[in-house]
Coordinates of C-alpha atoms and ligand atoms in Angstrom, one line a residue:
M1 CA -10.0 25.5 -16.5
T2 CA -7.8 28.6 -15.4
G3 CA -7.0 30.6 -12.5
R4 CA -6.7 28.8 -9.0
E5 CA -9.5 26.4 -10.2
M6 CA -7.0 24.3 -12.2
C7 CA -7.5 20.8 -11.5
F8 CA -6.1 17.4 -12.8
E9 CA -7.1 13.8 -12.4
Q10 CA -6.2 11.7 -9.2
G11 CA -7.5 8.0 -8.5
P12 CA -8.6 6.6 -5.5
I13 CA -5.3 5.0 -3.7
R14 CA -1.7 4.7 -3.1
P15 CA 0.8 2.5 -1.4
P16 CA 1.4 3.8 2.4
N17 CA 4.9 4.7 1.6
E18 CA 3.7 7.1 -1.3
A19 CA 1.6 9.4 1.0
R20 CA 3.9 12.1 0.2
S21 CA 4.3 11.8 -3.3
L22 CA 2.7 13.4 -6.3
L23 CA -0.2 11.5 -7.4
L24 CA -1.1 11.4 -11.2
R25 CA -3.6 9.3 -12.8
I26 CA -2.2 7.5 -16.2
T27 CA -5.2 4.8 -16.1
R28 CA -8.5 4.6 -14.7
N29 CA -9.7 1.8 -12.1
C30 CA -8.3 -2.0 -12.6
P31 CA -8.2 -3.9 -15.9
W32 CA -8.5 -7.0 -13.7
N33 CA -10.8 -6.1 -11.4
Q34 CA -11.8 -9.6 -10.1
C35 CA -9.7 -10.2 -6.6
L36 CA -12.3 -11.4 -4.1
F37 CA -10.5 -9.5 -1.2
C38 CA -10.3 -6.3 -3.2
P39 CA -12.9 -3.5 -2.7
V40 CA -11.1 -0.5 -4.5
Y41 CA -12.4 -0.3 -8.2
K42 CA -15.4 -2.8 -8.0
K43 CA -18.2 -1.9 -10.3
K44 CA -15.7 1.0 -12.0
K45 CA -14.9 0.4 -15.5
F46 CA -11.3 0.4 -16.5
S47 CA -10.2 2.6 -19.1
L48 CA -7.0 4.0 -20.4
R49 CA -6.4 7.8 -20.8
T50 CA -5.0 9.2 -24.1
V51 CA -1.4 10.2 -23.9
D52 CA -2.5 14.0 -25.0
E53 CA -5.2 13.8 -21.7
I54 CA -2.2 12.6 -19.4
K55 CA 0.3 15.2 -21.0
Q56 CA -2.5 18.1 -20.3
D57 CA -2.8 17.1 -16.5
I58 CA 1.0 17.0 -16.2
Q59 CA 1.2 20.5 -17.7
T60 CA -1.6 21.6 -15.3
V61 CA 0.6 20.4 -12.4
R62 CA 3.4 22.3 -13.8
D63 CA 1.3 25.3 -13.8
I64 CA 0.0 24.8 -10.3
A65 CA 3.6 24.5 -8.9
D66 CA 4.8 27.6 -10.4
D67 CA 1.8 29.6 -9.4
I68 CA 2.2 28.2 -6.0
K69 CA 5.7 29.2 -6.0
A70 CA 4.6 32.9 -7.2
I71 CA 2.2 32.9 -4.4
S72 CA 5.1 32.2 -1.6
W73 CA 7.0 35.3 -3.4
E74 CA 3.9 37.2 -3.1
L75 CA 3.7 36.3 0.7
G76 CA 7.4 37.1 1.4
S77 CA 8.4 33.4 1.7
G78 CA 10.9 33.9 -1.1
G79 CA 9.7 30.8 -3.1
R80 CA 9.7 28.4 -0.4
I81 CA 6.6 26.0 0.7
N82 CA 6.4 26.6 4.1
D83 CA 3.6 26.7 6.4
Q84 CA 2.7 30.1 5.5
V85 CA 2.0 29.3 2.1
I86 CA 0.1 26.1 3.3
S87 CA -2.3 28.2 5.6
H88 CA -2.8 30.3 2.7
V89 CA -3.6 27.4 0.0
F90 CA -5.8 25.7 2.6
G91 CA -7.2 28.8 4.4
H92 CA -8.9 30.4 1.4
E93 CA -11.8 29.5 -0.8
G94 CA -11.3 29.1 -4.4
Y95 CA -8.1 27.0 -4.3
S96 CA -9.1 23.9 -6.0
E97 CA -8.1 20.1 -4.5
G98 CA -5.5 20.1 -7.4
Y99 CA -3.7 23.2 -5.6
R100 CA -4.1 21.9 -2.2
S101 CA -2.4 18.6 -3.4
V102 CA 0.7 20.0 -5.3
A103 CA 1.0 22.5 -2.3
I104 CA 1.1 19.7 0.0
W105 CA 3.6 17.7 -2.2
L106 CA 5.9 20.6 -2.6
Y107 CA 5.9 21.4 1.1
Y108 CA 7.1 17.6 1.8
G109 CA 9.9 18.2 -0.8
T110 CA 9.9 14.3 -1.5
G111 CA 10.5 14.7 -5.3
A112 CA 8.4 11.4 -5.5
C113 CA 5.8 10.9 -7.9
F114 CA 3.3 8.1 -8.1
L115 CA 1.4 7.2 -11.1
Q116 CA -2.1 5.6 -10.6
D117 CA -4.3 3.6 -10.9
A118 CA -3.8 -0.2 -10.7
D119 CA -2.0 -1.6 -13.7
N120 CA -0.3 1.1 -15.7
L121 CA 2.1 -1.2 -17.7
I122 CA -0.9 -2.1 -19.7
M123 CA -0.3 1.0 -21.6
K124 CA 1.4 0.6 -24.8
T125 CA 5.3 0.9 -24.1
K126 CA 5.6 3.7 -26.6
D127 CA 2.9 5.6 -24.8
L128 CA 4.2 5.0 -21.4
V129 CA 7.6 5.9 -22.3
D130 CA 6.0 9.1 -24.1
V131 CA 4.4 10.2 -20.9
L132 CA 7.3 9.4 -18.7
G133 CA 9.5 11.5 -20.8
F134 CA 7.1 14.6 -20.7
L135 CA 6.6 14.3 -16.9
R136 CA 10.5 14.1 -16.5
E137 CA 10.9 17.2 -18.8
K138 CA 8.4 19.5 -17.3
F139 CA 9.6 18.3 -13.4
P140 CA 13.4 17.8 -13.6
E141 CA 13.3 18.0 -10.0
I142 CA 11.3 14.8 -9.6
S143 CA 13.9 12.2 -8.0
R144 CA 11.7 9.0 -8.0
V145 CA 8.6 7.9 -10.2
T146 CA 6.9 4.7 -9.4
T147 CA 3.7 2.7 -10.3
Y148 CA 1.2 -0.3 -9.6
S149 CA 1.1 -3.3 -11.9
R150 CA 0.0 -6.6 -11.8
S151 CA 2.5 -9.5 -12.8
R152 CA 0.4 -11.1 -15.7
T153 CA 0.7 -7.5 -17.2
V154 CA 4.4 -7.4 -16.7
V155 CA 5.1 -10.9 -18.2
R156 CA 3.6 -9.8 -21.3
K157 CA 6.3 -6.9 -21.9
S158 CA 9.7 -7.9 -23.3
V159 CA 12.8 -7.1 -20.9
E160 CA 13.6 -4.4 -23.7
S161 CA 10.4 -3.0 -23.3
L162 CA 10.7 -2.6 -19.6
K163 CA 14.3 -1.3 -20.1
D164 CA 13.2 1.4 -22.1
I165 CA 10.3 2.1 -19.6
K166 CA 13.1 2.4 -17.0
E167 CA 15.1 4.7 -19.3
A168 CA 12.1 7.0 -19.9
G169 CA 11.9 7.5 -15.9
L170 CA 10.1 4.5 -14.3
D171 CA 12.2 3.7 -11.2
R172 CA 10.0 1.5 -9.3
I173 CA 7.1 -1.1 -9.6
H174 CA 4.6 -1.9 -6.6
I175 CA 3.1 -5.3 -7.4
G176 CA 0.3 -7.0 -5.6
L177 CA 2.1 -10.5 -5.1
E178 CA -0.7 -11.2 -2.1
S179 CA 0.3 -15.1 -2.2
G180 CA 2.8 -17.6 -3.6
H181 CA 0.5 -20.3 -3.1
D182 CA -1.4 -21.3 -6.3
P183 CA -4.7 -22.8 -4.6
V184 CA -4.8 -19.6 -2.7
L185 CA -4.2 -17.3 -5.8
K186 CA -7.0 -19.4 -7.3
L187 CA -9.3 -19.1 -4.6
V188 CA -9.4 -15.4 -4.4
K189 CA -9.0 -15.1 -8.2
K190 CA -5.8 -13.1 -8.4
G191 CA -5.7 -14.0 -12.0
V192 CA -2.0 -15.1 -12.0
S193 CA 0.2 -18.1 -10.7
A194 CA 2.9 -18.2 -8.6
A195 CA 5.4 -19.1 -11.5
Q196 CA 4.1 -15.9 -13.3
H197 CA 4.9 -14.0 -10.2
I198 CA 8.3 -14.9 -10.4
E199 CA 8.4 -14.4 -13.9
A200 CA 7.4 -10.8 -13.7
G201 CA 9.6 -9.9 -10.5
K202 CA 12.9 -11.3 -12.5
K203 CA 12.2 -9.3 -15.4
V204 CA 11.7 -6.0 -13.8
L205 CA 14.6 -6.5 -11.9
Q206 CA 16.5 -7.5 -15.1
A207 CA 15.3 -4.0 -16.5
G208 CA 17.0 -2.3 -13.8
M209 CA 13.8 -1.0 -11.8
E210 CA 13.3 -1.1 -8.1
L211 CA 10.6 -3.6 -6.9
S212 CA 8.2 -3.9 -4.3
E213 CA 6.2 -6.9 -3.6
Y214 CA 2.9 -6.9 -1.2
V215 CA 2.2 -9.8 0.5
M216 CA -1.1 -10.3 2.3
P217 CA -0.9 -12.4 5.5
G218 CA -4.4 -14.0 6.1
L219 CA -5.2 -14.7 2.6
G220 CA -4.8 -18.3 3.2
G221 CA -7.5 -18.4 5.9
Q222 CA -7.3 -21.0 8.6
E223 CA -7.5 -23.7 5.7
M224 CA -4.3 -22.9 3.8
W225 CA -2.1 -20.5 6.2
R226 CA 1.0 -22.6 6.1
E227 CA 1.0 -23.5 2.8
H228 CA 0.3 -19.7 1.9
A229 CA 3.3 -18.6 4.4
I230 CA 5.6 -21.1 3.2
D231 CA 4.9 -21.0 -0.7
T232 CA 5.1 -16.7 -0.5
A233 CA 8.5 -16.9 0.9
L234 CA 9.7 -19.6 -1.6
V235 CA 8.4 -17.3 -4.6
L236 CA 10.0 -14.3 -2.9
N237 CA 13.1 -16.4 -2.4
Q238 CA 13.5 -16.7 -5.9
I239 CA 12.7 -13.0 -7.0
N240 CA 14.7 -11.1 -4.2
P241 CA 12.6 -7.9 -4.6
H242 CA 13.9 -4.8 -3.0
F243 CA 11.0 -4.4 -0.9
I244 CA 8.3 -7.0 0.7
R245 CA 5.5 -5.2 2.1
L246 CA 3.0 -6.9 4.3
R247 CA -0.4 -5.9 4.4
S248 CA -2.8 -8.3 6.3
L249 CA -6.0 -9.2 4.8
R250 CA -9.4 -7.7 6.3
V251 CA -12.8 -8.7 4.9
P252 CA -15.3 -5.8 5.1
S253 CA -18.8 -7.1 4.1
R254 CA -18.4 -5.1 0.6
V255 CA -15.7 -7.1 -0.6
P256 CA -16.7 -10.2 -2.5
L257 CA -15.0 -12.8 -0.4
H258 CA -17.1 -12.0 2.5
K259 CA -19.6 -14.2 1.0
K260 CA -17.4 -17.3 1.5
L261 CA -16.9 -16.1 5.2
E262 CA -20.9 -16.5 5.6
D263 CA -21.0 -19.7 3.9
G264 CA -18.1 -21.2 5.8
T265 CA -15.5 -21.9 3.2
F266 CA -13.1 -19.3 4.2
T267 CA -12.2 -18.8 7.9
M268 CA -10.3 -15.8 9.0
Q269 CA -7.1 -16.1 10.8
T270 CA -7.2 -14.4 14.6
D271 CA -4.7 -11.9 15.1
D272 CA -2.7 -14.5 17.3
M273 CA -2.7 -16.8 14.4
L274 CA -1.5 -14.2 12.1
A275 CA 1.2 -13.7 14.4
E276 CA 2.4 -17.3 14.1
E277 CA 1.7 -17.6 10.1
I278 CA 4.3 -14.4 9.8
K279 CA 6.5 -15.8 12.1
L280 CA 6.5 -18.8 9.6
F281 CA 6.6 -16.6 6.7
I282 CA 9.9 -14.5 7.8
E283 CA 11.6 -17.7 9.1
N284 CA 11.2 -19.2 5.5
L285 CA 12.7 -15.9 3.8
E286 CA 16.2 -17.1 2.9
G287 CA 19.0 -16.3 0.6
I288 CA 17.8 -12.7 -0.2
T289 CA 18.3 -9.1 0.3
S290 CA 15.1 -7.4 0.6
T291 CA 14.0 -4.9 3.2
V292 CA 10.5 -6.4 4.7
T293 CA 8.2 -3.5 6.0
S294 CA 4.8 -3.6 7.6
D295 CA 3.7 -0.1 7.0
H296 CA 0.0 -0.5 6.3
I297 CA -2.5 0.4 9.1
M298 CA -3.9 -3.3 8.9
N299 CA -0.9 -4.5 10.2
L300 CA -0.7 -5.8 14.1
L301 CA 3.1 -5.6 14.4
E302 CA 4.6 -2.5 12.8
E303 CA 7.9 -3.6 14.0
V304 CA 8.1 -6.4 11.9
T305 CA 10.2 -4.5 9.7
G306 CA 14.1 -5.0 8.7
R307 CA 16.7 -5.8 6.3
L308 CA 17.4 -9.4 5.3
P309 CA 19.2 -11.1 6.2
E310 CA 20.8 -9.3 8.9
E311 CA 17.6 -8.1 10.7
K312 CA 15.9 -11.2 10.3
E313 CA 16.2 -12.3 14.0
K314 CA 15.3 -9.0 15.2
M315 CA 11.9 -9.2 13.4
L316 CA 11.3 -12.9 14.7
Q317 CA 12.1 -11.3 18.1
V318 CA 9.3 -8.4 17.6
I319 CA 6.6 -11.5 17.1
R320 CA 8.0 -13.9 20.0
E321 CA 7.8 -10.9 22.2
Y322 CA 3.9 -10.5 21.3
Q323 CA 3.3 -14.1 21.5
G324 CA 4.7 -14.3 25.1
L325 CA 2.6 -11.7 26.5
P326 CA -0.5 -13.1 28.7
E327 CA -3.6 -13.5 26.7
S328 CA -5.3 -10.4 28.5
E329 CA -2.4 -8.3 27.3
R330 CA -2.4 -9.3 23.9
L331 CA -5.8 -8.4 23.6
I332 CA -5.3 -5.2 25.2
Y333 CA -2.5 -4.5 22.4
I334 CA -4.9 -5.7 19.7
V335 CA -7.5 -3.3 20.9
G336 CA -5.0 -0.2 21.4
R337 CA -3.2 -0.9 18.1
R338 CA -6.3 -1.2 16.2
G339 CA -7.7 2.0 17.6
G340 CA -4.5 3.9 16.9
A341 CA -3.2 4.2 20.5
Y342 CA -0.4 1.6 20.0
R343 CA 2.3 1.0 17.2
S344 CA 4.6 -1.6 19.3
T345 CA 3.9 -3.8 22.4
G346 CA 6.5 -2.0 24.3
D347 CA 3.6 1.1 24.2
L348 CA 1.9 -1.0 26.6
N349 CA 4.0 0.1 29.5
R350 CA 4.6 3.6 28.3
D351 CA 1.3 5.3 29.2
H352 CA -0.5 4.1 32.0
V353 CA -3.7 6.0 31.6
T354 CA -4.3 4.8 27.9
Y355 CA -3.7 1.5 29.3
Q356 CA -6.2 1.5 31.7
K357 CA -8.8 3.0 29.4
I358 CA -8.3 0.3 26.9
K359 CA -8.3 -2.4 29.9
N360 CA -11.7 -1.2 31.1
L361 CA -13.2 -0.9 27.8
V362 CA -12.1 -4.8 27.0
R363 CA -13.5 -5.6 30.6
D364 CA -16.8 -3.9 29.7
I365 CA -17.3 -5.4 26.2
T366 CA -16.2 -8.9 27.3
A367 CA -18.7 -8.6 30.3
K368 CA -21.4 -7.9 27.9
D369 CA -20.7 -10.0 24.9
G370 CA -17.9 -12.6 26.0
T371 CA -14.6 -12.3 24.0
Q372 CA -16.6 -12.7 20.7
G373 CA -17.9 -9.2 21.2
V374 CA -14.2 -8.0 21.6
E375 CA -13.7 -9.8 18.3
K376 CA -16.5 -8.0 16.7
F377 CA -15.5 -4.7 18.2
I378 CA -12.2 -4.9 16.7
T379 CA -13.5 -6.1 13.4
D380 CA -15.9 -3.0 13.0
M381 CA -13.0 -0.5 14.0
V382 CA -10.5 -2.1 11.6
D383 CA -13.1 -2.2 8.6
R384 CA -13.7 1.5 8.8
Y385 CA -10.4 2.0 7.5
I386 CA -10.6 0.0 4.3
Ligands
LIG401 S1 -5.4 -6.5 -9.5 FE1 -5.3 -5.2 -7.7 S2 -6.7 -3.6 -7.9 FE2 -7.2 -5.2 -9.5 S3 -9.0 -6.2 -8.2 FE3 -6.9 -7.3 -8.0 S4 -6.1 -6.3 -6.0 FE4 -7.7 -5.1 -6.9

């Protein structure tokens, strides 16, 4: 394809903190695809892309980036990707999605690139090294390259291979740890054990890469929440990753875990229970220097974020403040948070009009359907995001 219809392949998801990164798909879908809580790639078949195909995409992105800079000169913006260039690319038909996504990436100027999809270390080391080398050669201005991978795939690579991959230009791996409690990992068919998580995490760090571990509060349900919280913290204490990212469980009807909700073998934690679970989890993180983040829309308390060990107490205090609210206020906060109006419990006092609107909404739903009606309202609202 030529002209301003040039395009390249992109996958469906990226971590929240990669929202402003260049997204490049180097494998398609997930080779495991069995986790019961995961809706992303179900019914889609995994496939490797050839090195030539991926290089062609990288070249296309280079060509698009160069063309967007040329457009900027034509518009009198001197090669800068500013509001004028963005309005031009988005305001005119004929520019492909590829153009738009590269334009936005250049506009934000993060210099970051995220390689999609779910488990890219499954590529042969020499192929991944080849792709990374080409990417770095074509984009010397890129300052950070990251990707997703599974612990079970990482343990199959030698530290030497991981070092080669790091040398070639991969800076960070995001791993879905989810839980450090083996019965939970087994229940949700994660296909990996706590011991493998530890081995994989240590290998990534030995190779000199940054490591981001995703934890899923709620995944133990009401049945195993304590063990899930404590064992996950103990596993992370052994790894000491750079980042621990919280992404709370939601179970929309289209994920396989929903069947367990229906047959009563899995019971969701309520938001109040989750707050207690996350408190227990944070309390048990010890002897590590990771940064905890709650940057996912599914998390109730976004402010549970900070550097360990110095900000541990601050994070626990955020949870205690939530727990110290009267029940009616917690409900207003939950509805406001899920609806996108609130980011912290402090917001309850900031905008009286919003507060009153949500209070009236909660009152009306409760009068009609009781507190269960509010729970259902929240579930419907949140599941739209997944
Ligand atoms: S490994 Fe990741 S992408 Fe694959 S099914 Fe599990 S959670 Fe989903």
